[in-house]
Coordinates of C-alpha atoms and ligand atoms in Angstrom, one line a residue:
M1 CA 31.7 0.6 -5.2
A2 CA 31.3 2.5 -2.2
I3 CA 28.7 2.9 0.5
T4 CA 26.1 5.3 0.1
G5 CA 23.7 4.2 2.9
S6 CA 21.3 2.5 0.1
T7 CA 23.2 -0.7 0.0
R8 CA 21.1 -3.5 1.4
A9 CA 22.8 -7.0 1.8
D10 CA 19.8 -8.4 3.8
Q11 CA 17.4 -6.9 1.0
P12 CA 18.9 -7.9 -2.3
P13 CA 17.8 -6.3 -5.4
A14 CA 14.7 -7.7 -6.9
G15 CA 15.9 -10.8 -9.4
S16 CA 19.1 -12.7 -9.4
G17 CA 19.9 -12.0 -13.2
E18 CA 20.7 -8.0 -12.9
T19 CA 23.8 -6.9 -14.7
R20 CA 26.3 -4.9 -13.4
G21 CA 24.9 -1.1 -13.5
Q22 CA 21.3 -1.8 -13.0
I23 CA 21.0 -1.4 -9.3
P24 CA 18.7 1.8 -9.1
G25 CA 20.8 4.9 -8.0
Q26 CA 24.1 2.8 -8.0
I27 CA 26.8 2.6 -10.6
P28 CA 29.4 -0.1 -10.0
G29 CA 32.8 0.9 -9.2
Q30 CA 31.8 4.8 -9.0
I31 CA 29.8 7.1 -6.9
P32 CA 26.1 7.2 -7.9
G33 CA 25.3 9.5 -10.3
Q34 CA 28.8 11.1 -11.3
I35 CA 30.5 11.0 -14.6
P36 CA 32.6 8.0 -15.3
G37 CA 36.0 8.7 -14.3
Q38 CA 35.3 11.7 -12.2
I39 CA 35.6 11.8 -8.5
S40 CA 32.7 13.7 -7.1
G41 CA 32.8 17.4 -6.5
Q42 CA 36.3 17.1 -8.0
T43 CA 37.5 18.7 -11.4
P44 CA 39.3 16.0 -13.3
G45 CA 42.8 16.5 -13.2
R46 CA 43.2 18.7 -10.1
P47 CA 44.8 17.5 -7.0
R48 CA 42.0 15.8 -4.5
R49 CA 41.3 18.2 -1.9
V50 CA 41.5 16.6 1.7
T51 CA 40.6 17.3 5.1
I52 CA 41.4 15.3 8.3
L53 CA 39.8 15.2 11.3
G54 CA 41.7 14.3 14.3
S55 CA 45.0 14.6 12.0
T56 CA 47.2 14.2 15.2
G57 CA 46.1 10.8 15.9
S58 CA 47.3 7.3 15.0
I59 CA 45.1 7.3 11.9
G60 CA 45.5 11.1 11.6
Q61 CA 49.3 11.0 11.4
S62 CA 49.2 7.7 9.0
T63 CA 47.2 9.9 6.7
V64 CA 49.4 12.8 6.9
D65 CA 52.4 10.4 6.2
L66 CA 50.5 9.6 2.9
L67 CA 49.9 13.0 2.1
L68 CA 53.6 14.0 2.4
R69 CA 54.6 11.0 0.1
N70 CA 52.1 11.9 -2.6
R71 CA 52.5 16.0 -2.5
D72 CA 51.4 16.4 -6.1
A73 CA 47.9 14.2 -6.1
F74 CA 46.4 16.2 -2.9
T75 CA 46.1 19.6 -1.4
V76 CA 45.0 20.0 2.2
E77 CA 41.9 22.1 3.3
A78 CA 41.5 21.6 7.3
L79 CA 43.2 19.8 9.8
T80 CA 41.9 19.3 13.7
A81 CA 43.0 18.0 17.2
H82 CA 42.2 17.8 20.7
H83 CA 44.9 19.2 22.5
N84 CA 48.1 18.5 20.5
T85 CA 49.0 22.0 19.1
A86 CA 52.2 21.5 18.5
L87 CA 52.0 18.6 16.3
L88 CA 49.1 20.2 14.6
A89 CA 50.8 23.3 13.8
E90 CA 53.8 21.4 12.3
Q91 CA 51.4 19.1 10.2
A92 CA 49.5 22.5 9.0
K93 CA 52.8 23.9 7.8
A94 CA 54.5 21.0 6.2
L95 CA 51.0 20.2 4.4
D96 CA 50.3 24.1 3.6
A97 CA 46.9 23.4 4.7
R98 CA 44.5 26.5 4.8
F99 CA 42.7 26.1 8.1
A100 CA 43.7 24.5 11.5
A101 CA 41.3 23.9 14.5
V102 CA 41.8 22.8 18.0
A103 CA 38.7 21.4 20.0
D104 CA 39.6 22.9 23.4
P105 CA 39.6 26.6 23.5
A106 CA 42.4 26.5 26.0
D107 CA 44.9 25.4 23.4
Y108 CA 43.9 28.3 21.1
P109 CA 46.7 30.6 22.1
A110 CA 49.4 28.2 21.9
L111 CA 47.8 27.3 18.1
K112 CA 47.6 31.0 17.2
E113 CA 51.3 31.8 18.2
A114 CA 52.6 28.5 16.5
L115 CA 51.0 29.3 13.1
S116 CA 51.5 33.1 13.4
G117 CA 52.7 34.5 10.0
C118 CA 51.8 31.4 8.2
G119 CA 48.8 32.6 6.5
I120 CA 46.8 29.6 7.9
E121 CA 43.6 30.4 9.5
V122 CA 43.3 29.2 13.0
A123 CA 40.2 28.5 15.1
C124 CA 39.0 26.4 18.3
G125 CA 36.1 25.0 19.6
R126 CA 33.5 22.6 18.6
A127 CA 32.0 24.9 16.0
A128 CA 35.5 24.8 14.5
L129 CA 35.5 21.4 14.2
V130 CA 32.2 21.6 12.3
E131 CA 33.6 24.4 10.1
A132 CA 36.5 22.1 9.3
A133 CA 34.2 19.5 8.4
E134 CA 32.1 21.7 6.1
R135 CA 35.2 23.7 4.3
P136 CA 35.2 22.5 0.7
A137 CA 36.9 19.5 0.3
D138 CA 36.5 16.4 -2.0
W139 CA 37.6 13.8 0.6
V140 CA 37.4 14.0 4.6
M141 CA 39.0 11.6 7.0
A142 CA 37.1 10.8 9.9
G143 CA 39.6 10.1 12.3
I144 CA 38.7 11.6 15.8
V145 CA 38.4 9.0 18.5
G146 CA 35.0 8.3 20.2
A147 CA 31.5 9.4 19.9
A148 CA 33.2 13.0 20.1
G149 CA 33.7 12.8 16.4
L150 CA 29.7 12.6 15.6
E151 CA 29.0 16.5 15.1
P152 CA 32.0 17.1 12.7
T153 CA 31.7 13.5 10.8
L154 CA 27.9 14.5 10.3
A155 CA 28.8 18.0 9.3
A156 CA 31.1 16.2 6.5
V157 CA 28.2 14.0 5.6
R158 CA 25.7 16.7 5.2
Q159 CA 27.9 18.5 2.8
G160 CA 27.6 15.0 0.7
R161 CA 31.3 14.4 0.8
I162 CA 33.3 11.2 0.4
V163 CA 34.3 10.5 4.0
A164 CA 37.1 7.8 4.7
F165 CA 35.5 6.3 7.8
A166 CA 37.7 5.3 10.8
N167 CA 35.6 6.8 13.6
K168 CA 33.7 3.7 14.4
E169 CA 32.0 4.9 17.7
V170 CA 30.1 7.5 15.3
L171 CA 28.4 4.5 13.6
V172 CA 27.9 2.5 16.8
S173 CA 26.6 5.3 18.7
A174 CA 24.1 7.0 15.9
G175 CA 23.5 4.0 13.9
S176 CA 20.8 4.0 11.4
L177 CA 20.1 7.8 12.0
F178 CA 23.8 8.5 10.9
M179 CA 23.2 6.1 7.7
R180 CA 20.0 7.8 7.1
E181 CA 22.1 11.2 7.0
V182 CA 24.4 9.5 4.6
A183 CA 21.8 8.5 2.3
A184 CA 19.6 11.9 2.6
H185 CA 22.7 14.0 1.8
G186 CA 24.5 11.7 -1.2
A187 CA 27.5 11.5 0.9
T188 CA 30.0 8.4 0.4
L189 CA 31.6 6.3 3.2
L190 CA 34.9 4.6 2.5
P191 CA 35.4 2.0 5.4
V192 CA 39.1 2.7 6.8
D193 CA 38.9 0.1 9.5
S194 CA 41.3 -2.6 8.2
E195 CA 38.7 -5.4 8.7
H196 CA 35.7 -3.2 6.9
N197 CA 38.1 -2.0 4.5
A198 CA 39.1 -5.7 3.6
I199 CA 35.4 -6.9 3.5
W200 CA 34.5 -3.6 1.4
Q201 CA 37.3 -4.8 -1.3
C202 CA 35.9 -8.3 -1.3
F203 CA 32.3 -7.5 -1.2
D204 CA 30.4 -8.0 -4.5
F205 CA 27.8 -4.8 -3.8
T206 CA 26.0 -5.6 -7.2
R207 CA 25.3 -9.3 -6.3
V208 CA 24.4 -9.2 -2.5
E209 CA 22.2 -12.1 -2.6
G210 CA 25.3 -14.4 -3.5
I211 CA 26.9 -13.3 0.0
E212 CA 26.1 -15.7 3.1
K213 CA 28.4 -14.5 5.5
I214 CA 31.7 -12.0 6.3
T215 CA 34.2 -13.0 8.7
L216 CA 36.0 -10.1 10.5
T217 CA 39.4 -11.3 12.2
C218 CA 40.7 -10.4 15.5
S219 CA 44.4 -10.4 16.9
G220 CA 43.2 -11.5 19.9
G221 CA 45.0 -8.6 21.8
P222 CA 48.2 -8.6 24.4
F223 CA 46.1 -10.6 26.8
R224 CA 44.8 -13.6 24.3
E225 CA 46.4 -16.3 26.1
H226 CA 46.3 -14.8 30.0
S227 CA 43.8 -16.5 32.4
L228 CA 41.0 -14.5 34.1
A229 CA 43.2 -14.2 37.1
A230 CA 46.0 -12.7 35.3
M231 CA 43.8 -10.4 33.5
R232 CA 42.8 -8.8 37.0
D233 CA 46.0 -7.3 37.5
V234 CA 47.3 -5.7 34.1
T235 CA 48.1 -2.3 33.7
P236 CA 47.1 0.4 31.3
A237 CA 50.9 0.3 29.8
Q238 CA 50.1 -3.5 29.0
A239 CA 46.9 -3.1 27.7
V240 CA 48.0 -0.5 25.3
A241 CA 51.1 -2.7 24.2
H242 CA 49.4 -4.3 21.2
P243 CA 51.1 -7.4 19.7
T244 CA 50.2 -6.4 15.8
W245 CA 49.0 -2.9 15.4
R246 CA 50.3 0.4 16.6
M247 CA 47.3 2.5 17.4
G248 CA 45.7 5.1 19.7
A249 CA 45.4 4.5 23.8
K250 CA 41.4 4.1 23.5
I251 CA 41.3 1.5 20.3
S252 CA 44.4 -0.2 21.9
V253 CA 42.4 -1.2 25.3
D254 CA 39.2 -1.8 23.3
S255 CA 41.3 -4.3 21.2
A256 CA 42.7 -5.9 24.5
T257 CA 39.0 -6.6 26.0
L258 CA 37.8 -7.4 22.3
M259 CA 35.2 -4.6 22.8
N260 CA 36.8 -3.3 19.5
K261 CA 35.7 -6.5 17.7
G262 CA 32.2 -5.9 19.3
L263 CA 32.1 -2.3 17.9
E264 CA 33.1 -3.7 14.5
V265 CA 30.2 -6.1 14.5
I266 CA 28.0 -3.2 14.8
E267 CA 30.1 -1.1 12.4
A268 CA 29.8 -3.9 9.9
H269 CA 25.9 -4.4 10.5
Y270 CA 25.4 -0.6 9.4
L271 CA 28.1 -0.5 6.7
F272 CA 27.1 -3.8 5.0
Q273 CA 23.4 -4.0 5.9
L274 CA 24.0 -7.8 7.8
A275 CA 22.1 -9.1 10.5
S276 CA 24.6 -10.0 13.2
E277 CA 24.5 -13.8 12.9
R278 CA 25.8 -13.2 9.2
I279 CA 28.9 -11.4 11.0
D280 CA 31.6 -14.0 12.3
I281 CA 34.9 -13.2 14.1
V282 CA 37.8 -15.1 14.2
V283 CA 41.0 -14.5 16.2
H284 CA 43.7 -14.7 13.8
P285 CA 47.0 -13.2 16.2
Q286 CA 49.3 -12.6 12.7
S287 CA 47.1 -10.0 11.7
I288 CA 47.9 -11.1 8.2
I289 CA 44.0 -11.8 6.8
H290 CA 41.8 -8.6 7.6
G291 CA 38.4 -9.9 6.5
L292 CA 36.8 -12.7 4.4
V293 CA 33.3 -12.8 2.4
T294 CA 31.8 -16.3 2.0
Y295 CA 29.6 -16.5 -0.9
R296 CA 26.6 -19.2 -1.2
D297 CA 28.5 -21.5 -3.4
G298 CA 31.3 -21.8 -0.9
S299 CA 33.8 -19.5 -2.4
V300 CA 35.7 -17.5 0.2
L301 CA 37.3 -14.2 -1.0
A302 CA 39.9 -12.7 1.8
H303 CA 41.9 -9.7 2.1
L304 CA 45.7 -10.1 3.1
G305 CA 48.1 -7.6 4.0
S306 CA 51.1 -6.5 6.5
P307 CA 49.3 -5.0 9.6
D308 CA 49.9 -1.3 8.7
M309 CA 46.8 1.2 8.5
R310 CA 48.6 3.1 5.6
T311 CA 47.4 0.3 3.4
P312 CA 43.6 0.8 4.2
I313 CA 44.3 4.6 4.1
A314 CA 45.7 4.7 1.1
Y315 CA 43.0 2.4 -0.4
A316 CA 40.4 5.0 0.5
L317 CA 42.8 8.1 -0.7
G318 CA 43.1 6.8 -4.0
W319 CA 39.7 5.3 -4.5
P320 CA 38.4 4.4 -7.0
G321 CA 42.2 4.4 -8.0
R322 CA 45.1 3.0 -5.5
T323 CA 47.8 5.3 -4.1
A324 CA 51.2 4.2 -3.3
A325 CA 52.1 3.2 0.2
P326 CA 55.2 2.2 1.6
T327 CA 54.1 -0.3 3.7
P328 CA 56.1 -3.6 4.1
R329 CA 55.1 -6.2 1.5
L330 CA 53.5 -9.4 2.5
D331 CA 56.1 -12.3 2.5
L332 CA 54.1 -15.4 3.4
A333 CA 56.9 -17.4 3.6
A334 CA 58.6 -15.3 6.0
V335 CA 55.3 -15.3 7.9
G336 CA 55.2 -19.2 7.9
R337 CA 52.3 -20.0 9.7
L338 CA 48.5 -18.5 9.6
T339 CA 46.5 -19.7 12.8
F340 CA 42.9 -19.2 13.9
E341 CA 40.9 -19.8 16.9
A342 CA 37.5 -19.1 18.1
P343 CA 37.0 -15.8 20.4
D344 CA 36.7 -17.1 24.0
D345 CA 33.6 -15.3 25.5
Q346 CA 34.1 -16.1 29.0
R347 CA 37.3 -14.5 29.5
F348 CA 36.3 -11.5 26.8
P349 CA 32.7 -10.9 27.8
A350 CA 32.8 -7.5 25.7
L351 CA 32.0 -9.1 22.3
R352 CA 28.9 -10.7 23.6
L353 CA 27.6 -7.5 25.4
A354 CA 28.2 -5.9 22.0
R355 CA 26.1 -8.3 19.8
E356 CA 23.2 -8.4 22.8
A357 CA 23.5 -4.3 22.4
L358 CA 22.9 -4.6 18.8
A359 CA 20.1 -7.2 19.4
R360 CA 18.2 -4.8 21.5
G361 CA 18.2 -2.3 18.6
G362 CA 17.5 1.4 19.1
A363 CA 19.5 3.0 22.0
G364 CA 21.6 -0.4 22.6
P365 CA 24.7 0.4 21.1
T366 CA 24.7 4.2 22.0
V367 CA 24.5 2.8 25.5
L368 CA 27.3 0.3 25.3
N369 CA 29.5 2.7 23.4
A370 CA 29.1 5.6 26.1
A371 CA 29.4 3.0 28.8
N372 CA 32.5 1.8 27.0
E373 CA 34.5 5.0 26.5
T374 CA 33.5 6.3 30.2
A375 CA 35.2 2.8 31.4
V376 CA 38.2 2.7 29.3
Q377 CA 39.2 6.6 30.5
A378 CA 38.6 5.0 33.9
F379 CA 40.8 2.3 33.6
L380 CA 43.7 4.3 31.8
T381 CA 43.5 6.8 34.5
G382 CA 44.1 4.1 37.2
Q383 CA 40.2 4.2 38.8
I384 CA 39.3 0.6 37.6
G385 CA 41.0 -2.8 36.7
F386 CA 40.9 -4.2 33.6
L387 CA 38.0 -6.5 33.9
D388 CA 35.9 -3.8 35.4
I389 CA 35.6 -2.3 31.9
A390 CA 33.3 -4.8 30.5
A391 CA 31.7 -5.4 33.8
T392 CA 30.6 -1.5 34.1
V393 CA 29.4 -1.6 30.5
E394 CA 27.1 -4.8 31.4
D395 CA 25.7 -3.0 34.3
T396 CA 25.3 0.4 32.6
L397 CA 23.2 -1.7 29.9
E398 CA 21.3 -3.4 32.7
R399 CA 20.4 0.0 34.4
M400 CA 19.5 1.4 30.7
P401 CA 17.6 -1.2 28.9
G402 CA 17.5 1.1 25.6
G403 CA 14.5 2.2 23.6
N404 CA 13.9 4.0 20.4
L405 CA 16.2 6.6 19.0
D406 CA 14.1 9.1 16.8
S407 CA 16.6 11.9 16.2
L408 CA 20.0 12.8 16.8
E409 CA 19.2 14.9 19.8
D410 CA 18.1 11.5 21.3
V411 CA 21.6 10.0 20.5
Y412 CA 23.3 12.9 22.3
N413 CA 21.1 12.9 25.3
L414 CA 21.4 9.3 25.7
D415 CA 24.9 9.3 25.4
R416 CA 25.2 11.7 28.1
T417 CA 23.1 10.0 30.3
A418 CA 24.8 6.4 29.8
R419 CA 28.2 8.2 30.7
E420 CA 26.8 9.9 33.8
I421 CA 25.4 6.3 34.9
A422 CA 28.7 4.5 34.0
A423 CA 30.7 7.0 35.9
T424 CA 28.4 6.2 38.9
L425 CA 29.1 2.5 38.6
I426 CA 32.6 3.2 38.6
A427 CA 33.5 4.5 41.8
P428 CA 32.4 1.8 44.1
R429 CA 33.7 -1.3 42.2
G430 CA 37.1 -2.7 43.2
H431 CA 37.6 -5.6 41.0
S432 CA 35.4 -7.1 38.5
R433 CA 32.5 -9.5 39.1
V434 CA 33.2 -11.2 35.8
A435 CA 36.3 -12.7 37.5
E436 CA 34.6 -14.0 40.3
Ligands
NAP501 N1 44.8 3.7 15.1 C1 44.2 2.6 14.1 O1 45.2 2.0 13.9 C2 42.8 2.4 14.0 C3 42.3 1.4 13.2 C4 41.1 1.4 12.8 C5 40.1 2.2 13.4 N2 40.7 3.3 14.4 C6 39.6 4.1 14.6 O2 39.9 5.5 14.3 C7 39.4 6.6 15.2 C8 41.0 7.3 15.6 O3 42.0 6.4 16.3 P1 43.3 6.8 16.7 O4 43.9 5.4 17.3 O5 44.0 7.6 15.4 O6 43.2 7.7 17.7 P2 44.1 8.4 18.8 O7 45.6 8.3 18.1 O8 43.9 8.6 19.9 O9 43.8 9.9 17.9 C9 42.5 10.6 18.4 C10 42.4 11.8 17.3 O10 41.1 12.4 17.8 C11 41.7 13.9 18.3 N3 40.4 13.8 19.7 C12 40.5 13.2 20.8 N4 39.4 13.5 21.5 C13 38.8 14.5 20.6 C14 37.6 15.3 21.1 N5 36.9 15.3 22.3 N6 37.3 16.1 20.2 C15 38.1 16.4 19.1 N7 39.2 15.6 18.8 C16 39.5 14.8 19.6 C17 43.1 13.8 19.0 O11 43.7 14.8 19.1 P3 44.8 15.3 19.9 O12 46.0 14.3 19.5 O13 45.2 16.5 20.2 O14 44.5 14.3 21.4 C18 43.5 13.0 17.7 O15 43.8 13.7 16.7 C19 39.0 5.9 16.6 O16 37.6 5.9 16.4 C20 39.5 4.2 16.3 O17 38.5 3.1 16.7 C21 41.8 3.4 14.6

């Protein structure tokens, strides 16, 4: 079962005795309305046609790695980047892509030059990213970082595509409006975030009434054992040095503040339609168990695997089948011990802020996300300290209590305003009040 915008765990289907396949509009294990064994929009037997939004990033490169190892099963329609034209051109040539787009027009000449004579179409700017997302593909990886991915990801959704969903800020920012578009256009979201991918694999979508809660695990990040005083002076280089995962800079900093887990609670709320109270977080430094589903009879189904994003990406790439991935196989005897602890809200207030923003509803998560993106960028460029990130987000939320989001235009406007306010809060602060 995949996520179609209509799966509701908080509102189980009427009656508890339904047999598999009877939930209106949904056929277990398949995309709604399609012929068994056939992938939506894909001719049986022909390779799956893939587009990657954000192919030069960490998620994008892992996806490219899997595609290069499974050449016969996939063709590539479009690839996109922000600035990294050299890598984009290399990927486009290696994968024989039809279209390559770079977001910043200033980088267009370099991309054109690098791909001249290859027969690959080249374009630039925001419209080109939307074009990449709209071009004919069976499967689109949403791998851009931040709310910048909203417009192209929505474009893929509006084409009714299967969207492998990594770009969590899109869902945090646009929430139920985004899910409404998914449902309206018959698109399918396949969760790529390792925790959500794990939950997806353990979650019985056909009997949601039997699910009590889900648990997302959290590595605790590089500062799990740091005191507040020690965290005050950590550097961007220390913050991006994640102990178990290799990821882009922004998500690495989010993992260090635990904002990443807050964003994931919001993401899980929308993907699995669960209230915040039914989404637990547990710190698990080894990052071996990624997610757990607790059923009302006390059974707990967990998903385990080595911390390598190519496993969840491979699951989404091959879904509803499985694609081979060269990830290290789990050797539990070698791992030895799996440990767990509760997250510390005092040292890591970001998780609490995310839950509060979600509880406000409407605009709360949009403001949280915009303020966090602004603060993380300021931290990475040395303008503020590590503890200032959460404090900036908290102050921005105080100044912008939220309100309703009635349209995607509201999301874009609110996102812009929240970034402006967060930017004004960044300048005067020296060190965080969180530490005082
Ligand atoms: N990395 C992971 O293991 C992981 C795990 C779970 C979820 N995620 C989520 O997946 C998303 C991508 O993460 P990542 O770690 O792969 O990020 P990343 O390494 O920073 O890569 C981001 C990608 O987006 C492009 N990009 C950045 N800003 C853009 C903009 N304004 N407009 C258009 N394209 C832009 C980048 O292009 P350039 O290379 O040209 O800058 C790059 O291709 C994030 O939402 C993250 O939370 C990541």
